[in-house]
């Protein structure tokens, strides 16, 4: 009997956590570190970072032109973009695959549209 109650409590806490996370995402609060091109304002709401958004737009444009992840990272390294950061092809791949740039937040099984401005809409 105690095991059943324990399992029920775990499920209730899990549902409350998911509900809270979904509410936060809908109001523009992304948990964790925001990706390049975004920043958090004083209210911890995710907004576009005007100082780095052009880099993200440029990376996506190069990708759409047919450049490979390696070609993009080599070009950014050669131009010392965000130096001393060293760009890797896997970094570019993760950016291209990141659903936040398309307006979705993905965390294990949770994929929700959120209300903050999508960076790709600026392209």
PDB file of C-alpha atoms in Angstrom:
ATOM      1  CA  UNK A   1       0.000   0.000   0.000  1.00  0.00           C
ATOM      2  CA  UNK A   2       2.814   2.372   0.863  1.00  0.00           C
ATOM      3  CA  UNK A   3       4.466   1.698  -2.510  1.00  0.00           C
ATOM      4  CA  UNK A   4       1.257   2.607  -4.349  1.00  0.00           C
ATOM      5  CA  UNK A   5       0.972   5.916  -2.458  1.00  0.00           C
ATOM      6  CA  UNK A   6       4.630   6.663  -3.106  1.00  0.00           C
ATOM      7  CA  UNK A   7       4.205   6.034  -6.829  1.00  0.00           C
ATOM      8  CA  UNK A   8       1.084   8.218  -6.901  1.00  0.00           C
ATOM      9  CA  UNK A   9       2.974  11.075  -5.204  1.00  0.00           C
ATOM     10  CA  UNK A  10       5.800  10.778  -7.758  1.00  0.00           C
ATOM     11  CA  UNK A  11       3.296  11.014 -10.624  1.00  0.00           C
ATOM     12  CA  UNK A  12       1.576  14.049  -9.076  1.00  0.00           C
ATOM     13  CA  UNK A  13       4.895  15.882  -8.621  1.00  0.00           C
ATOM     14  CA  UNK A  14       5.889  15.004 -12.189  1.00  0.00           C
ATOM     15  CA  UNK A  15       2.638  16.414 -13.593  1.00  0.00           C
ATOM     16  CA  UNK A  16       2.986  19.612 -11.554  1.00  0.00           C
ATOM     17  CA  UNK A  17       6.558  20.055 -12.780  1.00  0.00           C
ATOM     18  CA  UNK A  18       5.538  19.610 -16.423  1.00  0.00           C
ATOM     19  CA  UNK A  19       2.626  22.020 -15.948  1.00  0.00           C
ATOM     20  CA  UNK A  20       4.918  24.648 -14.418  1.00  0.00           C
ATOM     21  CA  UNK A  21       7.553  24.209 -17.129  1.00  0.00           C
ATOM     22  CA  UNK A  22       4.953  24.541 -19.889  1.00  0.00           C
ATOM     23  CA  UNK A  23       3.585  27.717 -18.301  1.00  0.00           C
ATOM     24  CA  UNK A  24       7.059  29.213 -18.041  1.00  0.00           C
ATOM     25  CA  UNK A  25       7.842  28.413 -21.673  1.00  0.00           C
ATOM     26  CA  UNK A  26       4.565  29.913 -22.876  1.00  0.00           C
ATOM     27  CA  UNK A  27       5.389  33.156 -21.098  1.00  0.00           C
ATOM     28  CA  UNK A  28       8.844  33.333 -22.692  1.00  0.00           C
ATOM     29  CA  UNK A  29      10.967  31.944 -19.878  1.00  0.00           C
ATOM     30  CA  UNK A  30      13.329  29.251 -21.153  1.00  0.00           C
ATOM     31  CA  UNK A  31      14.921  27.141 -18.448  1.00  0.00           C
ATOM     32  CA  UNK A  32      18.690  26.894 -18.491  1.00  0.00           C
ATOM     33  CA  UNK A  33      21.135  28.700 -20.730  1.00  0.00           C
ATOM     34  CA  UNK A  34      19.683  30.498 -23.735  1.00  0.00           C
ATOM     35  CA  UNK A  35      21.234  29.831 -27.153  1.00  0.00           C
ATOM     36  CA  UNK A  36      23.369  32.284 -29.087  1.00  0.00           C
ATOM     37  CA  UNK A  37      21.281  35.161 -30.389  1.00  0.00           C
ATOM     38  CA  UNK A  38      19.098  35.314 -27.291  1.00  0.00           C
ATOM     39  CA  UNK A  39      19.505  36.722 -23.805  1.00  0.00           C
ATOM     40  CA  UNK A  40      17.405  37.021 -20.680  1.00  0.00           C
ATOM     41  CA  UNK A  41      16.052  40.385 -19.612  1.00  0.00           C
ATOM     42  CA  UNK A  42      15.692  41.582 -16.008  1.00  0.00           C
ATOM     43  CA  UNK A  43      12.524  39.477 -15.615  1.00  0.00           C
ATOM     44  CA  UNK A  44      14.374  36.396 -16.931  1.00  0.00           C
ATOM     45  CA  UNK A  45      12.250  36.457 -20.077  1.00  0.00           C
ATOM     46  CA  UNK A  46      14.024  35.265 -23.215  1.00  0.00           C
ATOM     47  CA  UNK A  47      14.494  38.027 -25.765  1.00  0.00           C
ATOM     48  CA  UNK A  48      16.597  38.508 -28.895  1.00  0.00           C
ATOM     49  CA  UNK A  49      20.148  39.696 -28.214  1.00  0.00           C
ATOM     50  CA  UNK A  50      20.755  42.476 -30.726  1.00  0.00           C
ATOM     51  CA  UNK A  51      24.543  42.138 -30.357  1.00  0.00           C
ATOM     52  CA  UNK A  52      24.695  38.495 -31.517  1.00  0.00           C
ATOM     53  CA  UNK A  53      21.564  37.989 -33.620  1.00  0.00           C
ATOM     54  CA  UNK A  54      23.366  38.930 -36.857  1.00  0.00           C
ATOM     55  CA  UNK A  55      25.875  36.112 -36.292  1.00  0.00           C
ATOM     56  CA  UNK A  56      23.052  33.583 -35.989  1.00  0.00           C
ATOM     57  CA  UNK A  57      21.285  34.940 -39.060  1.00  0.00           C
ATOM     58  CA  UNK A  58      24.577  34.786 -40.972  1.00  0.00           C
ATOM     59  CA  UNK A  59      25.189  31.159 -39.924  1.00  0.00           C
ATOM     60  CA  UNK A  60      21.722  30.124 -41.089  1.00  0.00           C
ATOM     61  CA  UNK A  61      22.146  32.043 -44.360  1.00  0.00           C
ATOM     62  CA  UNK A  62      25.474  30.309 -45.052  1.00  0.00           C
ATOM     63  CA  UNK A  63      23.827  26.962 -44.344  1.00  0.00           C
ATOM     64  CA  UNK A  64      20.959  27.797 -46.706  1.00  0.00           C
ATOM     65  CA  UNK A  65      23.539  28.696 -49.370  1.00  0.00           C
ATOM     66  CA  UNK A  66      24.753  25.095 -49.172  1.00  0.00           C
ATOM     67  CA  UNK A  67      27.863  25.524 -47.038  1.00  0.00           C
ATOM     68  CA  UNK A  68      28.765  22.604 -44.789  1.00  0.00           C
ATOM     69  CA  UNK A  69      29.074  22.841 -41.021  1.00  0.00           C
ATOM     70  CA  UNK A  70      32.857  22.639 -41.392  1.00  0.00           C
ATOM     71  CA  UNK A  71      32.973  25.402 -44.003  1.00  0.00           C
ATOM     72  CA  UNK A  72      30.882  27.673 -41.787  1.00  0.00           C
ATOM     73  CA  UNK A  73      33.003  27.025 -38.691  1.00  0.00           C
ATOM     74  CA  UNK A  74      36.232  27.545 -40.654  1.00  0.00           C
ATOM     75  CA  UNK A  75      34.974  30.889 -41.982  1.00  0.00           C
ATOM     76  CA  UNK A  76      33.914  32.085 -38.511  1.00  0.00           C
ATOM     77  CA  UNK A  77      37.279  31.040 -37.049  1.00  0.00           C
ATOM     78  CA  UNK A  78      39.184  32.739 -39.867  1.00  0.00           C
ATOM     79  CA  UNK A  79      37.258  35.969 -39.287  1.00  0.00           C
ATOM     80  CA  UNK A  80      37.657  35.583 -35.486  1.00  0.00           C
ATOM     81  CA  UNK A  81      33.917  35.941 -34.904  1.00  0.00           C
ATOM     82  CA  UNK A  82      33.283  36.106 -31.141  1.00  0.00           C
ATOM     83  CA  UNK A  83      37.023  35.607 -30.573  1.00  0.00           C
ATOM     84  CA  UNK A  84      38.418  33.827 -28.449  1.00  0.00           C
ATOM     85  CA  UNK A  85      35.563  31.385 -29.077  1.00  0.00           C
ATOM     86  CA  UNK A  86      36.681  28.532 -31.307  1.00  0.00           C
ATOM     87  CA  UNK A  87      33.922  27.421 -33.667  1.00  0.00           C
ATOM     88  CA  UNK A  88      33.504  23.706 -34.389  1.00  0.00           C
ATOM     89  CA  UNK A  89      31.402  21.972 -36.982  1.00  0.00           C
ATOM     90  CA  UNK A  90      29.432  20.282 -34.181  1.00  0.00           C
ATOM     91  CA  UNK A  91      28.604  23.704 -32.720  1.00  0.00           C
ATOM     92  CA  UNK A  92      27.144  24.786 -36.065  1.00  0.00           C
ATOM     93  CA  UNK A  93      25.244  21.503 -36.403  1.00  0.00           C
ATOM     94  CA  UNK A  94      23.696  21.939 -32.939  1.00  0.00           C
ATOM     95  CA  UNK A  95      22.664  25.497 -33.796  1.00  0.00           C
ATOM     96  CA  UNK A  96      21.020  24.447 -37.061  1.00  0.00           C
ATOM     97  CA  UNK A  97      19.187  21.593 -35.301  1.00  0.00           C
ATOM     98  CA  UNK A  98      18.147  23.702 -32.294  1.00  0.00           C
ATOM     99  CA  UNK A  99      14.361  23.986 -32.344  1.00  0.00           C
ATOM    100  CA  UNK A 100      14.440  27.231 -30.339  1.00  0.00           C
ATOM    101  CA  UNK A 101      15.472  29.039 -33.537  1.00  0.00           C
ATOM    102  CA  UNK A 102      12.297  27.685 -35.155  1.00  0.00           C
ATOM    103  CA  UNK A 103      10.059  28.778 -32.288  1.00  0.00           C
ATOM    104  CA  UNK A 104       9.851  25.532 -30.312  1.00  0.00           C
ATOM    105  CA  UNK A 105      11.409  24.413 -27.058  1.00  0.00           C
ATOM    106  CA  UNK A 106      12.350  20.758 -26.803  1.00  0.00           C
ATOM    107  CA  UNK A 107      13.172  19.043 -23.544  1.00  0.00           C
ATOM    108  CA  UNK A 108      13.006  15.232 -23.690  1.00  0.00           C
ATOM    109  CA  UNK A 109       9.378  14.626 -24.650  1.00  0.00           C
ATOM    110  CA  UNK A 110       8.142  18.206 -24.236  1.00  0.00           C
ATOM    111  CA  UNK A 111       7.907  20.279 -27.407  1.00  0.00           C
ATOM    112  CA  UNK A 112       5.946  23.487 -26.986  1.00  0.00           C
ATOM    113  CA  UNK A 113       5.630  26.665 -28.967  1.00  0.00           C
ATOM    114  CA  UNK A 114       6.536  29.665 -26.887  1.00  0.00           C
ATOM    115  CA  UNK A 115       5.718  33.320 -27.031  1.00  0.00           C
ATOM    116  CA  UNK A 116       9.119  34.960 -27.461  1.00  0.00           C
ATOM    117  CA  UNK A 117      10.247  36.267 -30.794  1.00  0.00           C
ATOM    118  CA  UNK A 118      11.709  33.695 -33.159  1.00  0.00           C
ATOM    119  CA  UNK A 119      15.122  34.590 -34.487  1.00  0.00           C
ATOM    120  CA  UNK A 120      14.568  32.836 -37.822  1.00  0.00           C
ATOM    121  CA  UNK A 121      11.669  35.145 -38.605  1.00  0.00           C
ATOM    122  CA  UNK A 122      14.253  37.899 -38.971  1.00  0.00           C
ATOM    123  CA  UNK A 123      15.957  36.136 -41.914  1.00  0.00           C
TER     124      UNK A 123
END
